[in-house]
Amino acid sequence: MVRVGIIGATGYAGGELVRLLLGHKDVDIKWYGSRSYVDQAYASVYQNMFQLVDAKCLDDNMEAMADQVDVIFTATPQGLCASLVNEEILKKVKIIDLSADFRIKDVSVYEKWYGIEHKAPQYIEEAVYGLCEVNREKVKKARLVANPGCYPTCSFLSVYPCVKEGLIDPNTIIIDAKSGTSGAGRGAKVDNLFCEVNENIKAYGVAGHRHTPEIEEQLGYAAGEPVLINFTPHLVPMQRGILVTVYASLKKDVTYEEVKAVYDKYYNDEFFVRVLNKDVCPQTRWVEGSNFVDVNFKIDPRTKRIIMMGAMDNLVKGAAGQAVQNMNLMFGFEEAEGLRMAPVFP
Amino acid sequence: MVRVGIIGATGYAGGELVRLLLGHKDVDIKWYGSRSYVDQAYASVYQNMFQLVDAKCLDDNMEAMADQVDVIFTATPQGLCASLVNEEILKKVKIIDLSADFRIKDVSVYEKWYGIEHKAPQYIEEAVYGLCEVNREKVKKARLVANPGCYPTCSFLSVYPCVKEGLIDPNTIIIDAKSGTSGAGRGAKVDNLFCEVNENIKAYGVAGHRHTPEIEEQLGYAAGEPVLINFTPHLVPMQRGILVTVYASLKKDVTYEEVKAVYDKYYNDEFFVRVLNKDVCPQTRWVEGSNFVDVNFKIDPRTKRIIMMGAMDNLVKGAAGQAVQNMNLMFGFEEAEGLRMAPVFP
Amino acid sequence: MVRVGIIGATGYAGGELVRLLLGHKDVDIKWYGSRSYVDQAYASVYQNMFQLVDAKCLDDNMEAMADQVDVIFTATPQGLCASLVNEEILKKVKIIDLSADFRIKDVSVYEKWYGIEHKAPQYIEEAVYGLCEVNREKVKKARLVANPGCYPTCSFLSVYPCVKEGLIDPNTIIIDAKSGTSGAGRGAKVDNLFCEVNENIKAYGVAGHRHTPEIEEQLGYAAGEPVLINFTPHLVPMQRGILVTVYASLKKDVTYEEVKAVYDKYYNDEFFVRVLNKDVCPQTRWVEGSNFVDVNFKIDPRTKRIIMMGAMDNLVKGAAGQAVQNMNLMFGFEEAEGLRMAPVFP
Amino acid sequence: MVRVGIIGATGYAGGELVRLLLGHKDVDIKWYGSRSYVDQAYASVYQNMFQLVDAKCLDDNMEAMADQVDVIFTATPQGLCASLVNEEILKKVKIIDLSADFRIKDVSVYEKWYGIEHKAPQYIEEAVYGLCEVNREKVKKARLVANPGCYPTCSFLSVYPCVKEGLIDPNTIIIDAKSGTSGAGRGAKVDNLFCEVNENIKAYGVAGHRHTPEIEEQLGYAAGEPVLINFTPHLVPMQRGILVTVYASLKKDVTYEEVKAVYDKYYNDEFFVRVLNKDVCPQTRWVEGSNFVDVNFKIDPRTKRIIMMGAMDNLVKGAAGQAVQNMNLMFGFEEAEGLRMAPVFP
């Protein structure tokens, strides 16, 4: 059994990690870290775990945790993981960081977009960007995995084949993304109250959202050149789910079949990426509660653009599920272990 | 492997059966029956099953099905199961009927409340009311199980200990129930459109809902005498979940501890019934996607009444989950097999 | 023009007051009081008022306000109005208090249920309980009106005719109430986040909600004797709306027509109370955004109980709308002025 | 009093027309046309109108209607208005058609995108496209007004100043639109059931939605040249509201102030178009129930694109409200008569 510690176990992503790991046959959760709820029963905070989890919440002491577990998940705001990690710890445990601390290779880009100083830049180079479908082999050997952001995961997987194969001009990419409200976290803010979110849709972070450079960096690797894009997230009155609608100019005339072949080339062997049938649009409801990403595309011959779409559960493939997928790779388990559940509908 | 056939596989309860049975290690679904979608790929109707279910929908031919499977689930409107079942079939397969056809022992009561003639009254006596927590031993030996209604399951389990132990006067029971919209089925009706259900709550079937006699019959067995109650269901703008708030007059002064002991007596060994801690009210979100029923109670010394509450996922413990629980008992599997998943939140 | 001051103008009830008063032809809002947003443009807090309201938020200084306005609405938590009001102020302005401070005549009951000391008990006797349909004449002459609670308004109007005419035993009354989330206010609390409220229903304040004694006092006046009831509120995933389902034992056999005649006797001339047609259940969607209360009832001959139902917009008839109705009476305007808008659907 | 007839009075747009016209001081609704509900009380279909509307639903006989009213609103699917209108009728009454029949000047474009033959092409030239902010003077003199589509209204008003003033390359325009579910109409379809829409977002009509040519035609007039765009609508789990997020390449470097001045030039005198303050994003909740369109923009210097945004209530400014605005112009009323209500929040 792999012994697991979680820092930030009472956030939405942390709670989802608990749910998924409870269903993983090779895992034993040893440490439910939650600074806000220390000494309270975990199941009193997340009552769905009543009679399933007996433990109390503990603090965020990563050093103490490192002596008791094999892997630590940090499901906390940016800055915390970088401020806690050190060589002593990394010699004892593997770390899967769900925050943005180790996702961006250029520390100045990180510091500019996140507005904080990076406390552990010495580990940025080593950290592996944990997009399993792309970096599988590197993840297997990693000590420190930077679990990708929710929007970047869905955005990147939706366009990756087209960029990699040079079908589109990457600098024409416009990503219009829509997310459920769990992505905004469990903090008590007026903006996230039911009466403020319900019956409403809005854009936010327009031309300035922090996931932009993360997406651009990964697209740049695929394109083989620097890429600048537009990325606009929107808040949707639903709990879970991300949908991205991506627009880009085609470099040349292509048929549906040609593009489909490109998607199949990259995703035919990927269990968690489902290329839908022709003319079927991805919908968040069809992936809810699961680790799947559904993708598809539509060519518009009138404008010579292609519209690429992807749908995903932001808390699963966009956070906790991908983290478990990374853990499976790092510990030699089957990649889908604990993640085979079908989407829940309705 | 137990081979399964489902009649009504594209309704909401049928879809949930598929989801649960796919996660059951001893089951192989052989027949996806759906009269409305014959010859269409099941995953084209329920796209969450894309690449998970390859089969096409078949018709409702119970006789043909009986030659190919070990157990048939009927997740169809009242009347259908009774019109299809016969001795030939029952000799070959076990049947778990999710409709109301075999729940009520008095055929005249059934015919009055449901307004249809019963087509197979000869099997009513034999059929076992599949409330596992109460009829476990009978279910194990049954050929034909009448899977309880959603409201009756949640209502009955919430009050059963108090009725059985004589703490309350059963004829003072008033059940005010609230249900998510999946309980109304997947039929295309104006009343169930998003814009009609959202931002709305209403009572329906006031003083005349068909689940009333089913609840009264079961309460009567527990009380040892005929019982008349009020039962009022309400439609709530959510997808899943039933909450019942039950009022009854106490026969004598009792303390919290005394009543708690009564609940514990009946439910301490029941994995799927969770008696919450003092003053914690059941909420549907804490059981969503799972087979749990959360119950609790509050004594009001001012009015000498007790308020009993229960929360449940109407599609799981209220339909498909309980049906799988019954199947597990009938085939000698562990009772919780395929049903151990933690509730999904948020 | 009547000059109006509002204390608590940025809460949900305060915002609704602003919306309604902007549409009132005889009103000029002079003071938008909001302690949390002093000096900020009101329309920057409630952006629906962009280009409709130019004013900035001011503080809660009731004495200063009294020199500039004719009537003050206090849409604030319990305790504040009582702590501010004094004789100097009441000589200058009329006050309509949307909090509970002056609703309950027995100060010890108030202090027990609300857990705070009453700071102005000398005005309790004088204050008029502003349920216009019952106390119309008293309201016209009042200096200080206690605007009724949302639950009490809907509960009382749903059962009033039956209690007043002695059709039911008032001590058998059980009120099961369901409310939208705006009733919980605009404070930033985890419990009211979208992801906590959506897809959920729960009871709260079971056997202890503060609106209980308010309802009991008013029912007592109607019954001519002290009344004890059960009242259980529930939180529903919608923004607005209250539905009450009320159960009581009939004192004698009555027909639909007899009870209908009783309702008509009390409400035929009441513009804002609509007695629905036979078998039509009140639904919150049909009153949303309006000052109407829809009521109806169903007799259950099996249990000799009557089920009475009422639906209302908690922010309008349950708060701001009733406050404007009271203002209209106090200033000699037509009672429905500014309140004639039809309900919004969907 | 202007006498009004409505064809399609029981659809969502028709219902909204009734709500708005009831609050219009110069209007008397004489004919509630609804083929599906002939002879049923209008208030039995739309119970919000109980005791406010006494009339019964009538049929769609436009000729008979023309003898009794001064203006006819057709809130029906495409094709119906064109099949009913003739010269006799147009000599007697004015017509405001909420369908697409007379919006597109090129009949072959209409017939290609809508897939039906146009039954009255002789009136296309005469019909005025009723976007009041652009065609005000023409509307005043019109006999037949083509009320704009919901998406086109919001899309066009969001980008109009930039296109008209040549700030952007119109052929780079990409419109990503999001709509509440009332836009899908009141027909009973599985796809619009609560359980299918809730907790979901999806694109539809990708690269083929019928509003595309309507938007392109109007943009073409503003640009002075033919325009090809991408337009992608999405279905959002809310009742009302449209949000558009529009991307386009800037022709040259511009500052915030320069672009703001352009928006102000076109909208400073427009009551119903609100250009928000810098960095404030339009949100559908701030316009709900009102005739306002909130617009704003953000320049992205990194990609040299501008992101333009607009929010609107699809049933008001996107349908019934704009129709009333057109009626006001056609009959010489104040343009905002009956439309001054503030947005409802929450």
Short mmCIF file of C-alpha atoms in Angstrom, two decimals, chain B residues 112-113 171-178 191 195-207 212-213 216 227-232 234 236-245 247-248 281-286 288 298-305 307 309 311 345-346, chain C residues 112-113 171-178 191 195-207 212-213 216 227-232 234 236-245 247-248 281-286 288 298-305 307 309 311 345-346:
data_model
loop_
_atom_site.label_atom_id
_atom_site.label_comp_id
_atom_site.label_asym_id
_atom_site.label_seq_id
_atom_site.Cartn_x
_atom_site.Cartn_y
_atom_site.Cartn_z
CA LYS B 112 -57.27 1.77 -7.35
CA TRP B 113 -54.19 3.97 -6.86
CA ASN B 171 -51.40 7.52 12.58
CA THR B 172 -49.98 10.94 13.32
CA ILE B 173 -47.21 10.51 10.77
CA ILE B 174 -46.94 13.29 8.22
CA ILE B 175 -44.28 12.92 5.54
CA ASP B 176 -43.22 16.02 3.66
CA ALA B 177 -40.91 14.82 0.88
CA LYS B 178 -38.74 16.72 -1.59
CA ASP B 191 -43.50 20.48 -16.98
CA CYS B 195 -37.14 26.69 -17.57
CA GLU B 196 -40.16 25.24 -15.80
CA VAL B 197 -38.31 23.39 -13.04
CA ASN B 198 -35.48 25.80 -12.31
CA GLU B 199 -36.13 28.53 -9.74
CA ASN B 200 -39.29 26.75 -8.65
CA ILE B 201 -40.64 24.47 -6.00
CA LYS B 202 -44.10 22.94 -5.92
CA ALA B 203 -46.07 20.20 -4.24
CA TYR B 204 -47.75 17.61 -6.42
CA GLY B 205 -50.01 14.64 -5.94
CA VAL B 206 -51.23 16.22 -2.70
CA ALA B 207 -53.30 13.70 -0.71
CA THR B 212 -48.83 6.61 -0.14
CA PRO B 213 -50.32 3.09 0.07
CA GLU B 216 -48.67 2.74 4.64
CA VAL B 227 -51.71 2.92 9.36
CA LEU B 228 -53.01 6.03 7.60
CA ILE B 229 -50.59 8.87 6.89
CA ASN B 230 -50.22 12.08 4.96
CA PHE B 231 -47.56 12.08 2.29
CA THR B 232 -46.79 15.14 0.16
CA HIS B 234 -42.44 18.26 -3.82
CA VAL B 236 -37.05 20.60 -6.27
CA PRO B 237 -34.75 22.18 -8.88
CA MET B 238 -31.97 19.66 -8.57
CA GLN B 239 -31.15 16.52 -10.50
CA ARG B 240 -30.84 13.91 -7.80
CA GLY B 241 -31.75 13.51 -4.20
CA ILE B 242 -34.70 12.94 -1.92
CA LEU B 243 -35.14 14.53 1.45
CA VAL B 244 -37.99 13.56 3.74
CA THR B 245 -39.07 15.52 6.78
CA TYR B 247 -43.53 14.60 11.80
CA ALA B 248 -45.15 12.38 14.40
CA CYS B 281 -29.41 17.33 9.57
CA PRO B 282 -29.35 15.03 6.57
CA GLN B 283 -28.63 16.81 3.28
CA THR B 284 -28.98 15.33 -0.16
CA ARG B 285 -25.55 16.56 -1.29
CA TRP B 286 -23.79 14.28 1.18
CA GLU B 288 -25.24 12.00 -4.03
CA LYS B 298 -34.98 15.97 16.56
CA ILE B 299 -37.34 15.92 19.52
CA ASP B 300 -39.53 18.97 20.05
CA PRO B 301 -40.49 19.04 23.73
CA ARG B 302 -42.83 22.01 23.15
CA THR B 303 -45.18 20.10 20.87
CA LYS B 304 -44.28 16.57 22.02
CA ARG B 305 -43.55 15.68 18.45
CA ILE B 307 -39.13 15.33 13.54
CA MET B 309 -35.33 13.23 8.54
CA ALA B 311 -31.67 11.97 2.72
CA PHE B 345 -19.31 16.33 -3.65
CA PRO B 346 -19.73 18.98 -4.87
CA LYS C 112 -35.04 34.10 24.42
CA TRP C 113 -35.36 33.15 20.74
CA ASN C 171 -52.36 23.16 17.88
CA THR C 172 -52.14 20.49 15.20
CA ILE C 173 -50.58 22.89 12.72
CA ILE C 174 -47.32 21.68 11.18
CA ILE C 175 -45.62 24.06 8.77
CA ASP C 176 -43.04 22.62 6.41
CA ALA C 177 -41.45 25.59 4.64
CA LYS C 178 -39.00 25.81 1.75
CA ASP C 191 -22.62 27.32 3.62
CA CYS C 195 -21.29 24.61 -4.77
CA GLU C 196 -22.75 24.03 -1.31
CA VAL C 197 -26.32 25.10 -2.07
CA ASN C 198 -26.75 23.78 -5.59
CA GLU C 199 -27.96 20.21 -5.99
CA ASN C 200 -28.89 20.12 -2.32
CA ILE C 201 -31.82 20.44 0.02
CA LYS C 202 -31.67 20.46 3.79
CA ALA C 203 -33.75 21.37 6.80
CA TYR C 204 -32.31 23.84 9.29
CA GLY C 205 -33.33 25.33 12.60
CA VAL C 206 -35.43 22.23 13.24
CA ALA C 207 -37.69 22.78 16.27
CA THR C 212 -41.69 30.06 15.18
CA PRO C 213 -42.81 32.40 17.99
CA GLU C 216 -47.44 31.40 16.89
CA VAL C 227 -51.01 28.20 19.85
CA LEU C 228 -48.02 25.87 19.65
CA ILE C 229 -46.89 24.65 16.25
CA ASN C 230 -44.08 22.89 14.46
CA PHE C 231 -42.23 24.94 11.91
CA THR C 232 -39.39 23.54 9.81
CA HIS C 234 -35.61 24.13 4.33
CA VAL C 236 -33.74 25.09 -1.68
CA PRO C 237 -31.30 25.65 -4.58
CA MET C 238 -33.10 28.63 -6.02
CA GLN C 239 -32.65 32.35 -5.58
CA ARG C 240 -36.10 33.52 -4.63
CA GLY C 241 -39.31 32.04 -3.43
CA ILE C 242 -40.91 30.53 -0.39
CA LEU C 243 -43.32 27.65 -0.44
CA VAL C 244 -45.14 26.51 2.67
CA THR C 245 -46.97 23.23 3.03
CA TYR C 247 -50.86 20.33 7.72
CA ALA C 248 -53.64 20.54 10.29
CA CYS C 281 -50.98 23.96 -6.35
CA PRO C 282 -49.08 27.18 -5.62
CA GLN C 283 -45.62 27.29 -7.21
CA THR C 284 -42.95 29.84 -6.48
CA ARG C 285 -42.24 30.48 -10.16
CA TRP C 286 -45.68 31.99 -10.67
CA GLU C 288 -41.43 35.54 -8.73
CA LYS C 298 -56.57 20.22 -0.32
CA ILE C 299 -58.76 18.21 2.01
CA ASP C 300 -57.67 14.65 2.78
CA PRO C 301 -60.77 12.75 3.84
CA ARG C 302 -58.69 9.67 4.68
CA THR C 303 -56.79 11.37 7.50
CA LYS C 304 -59.27 14.18 8.18
CA ARG C 305 -56.51 16.66 7.70
CA ILE C 307 -53.14 20.56 3.54
CA MET C 309 -50.19 25.74 0.68
CA ALA C 311 -46.15 30.51 -2.47
CA PHE C 345 -41.54 33.88 -15.88
CA PRO C 346 -39.38 32.03 -16.65
#
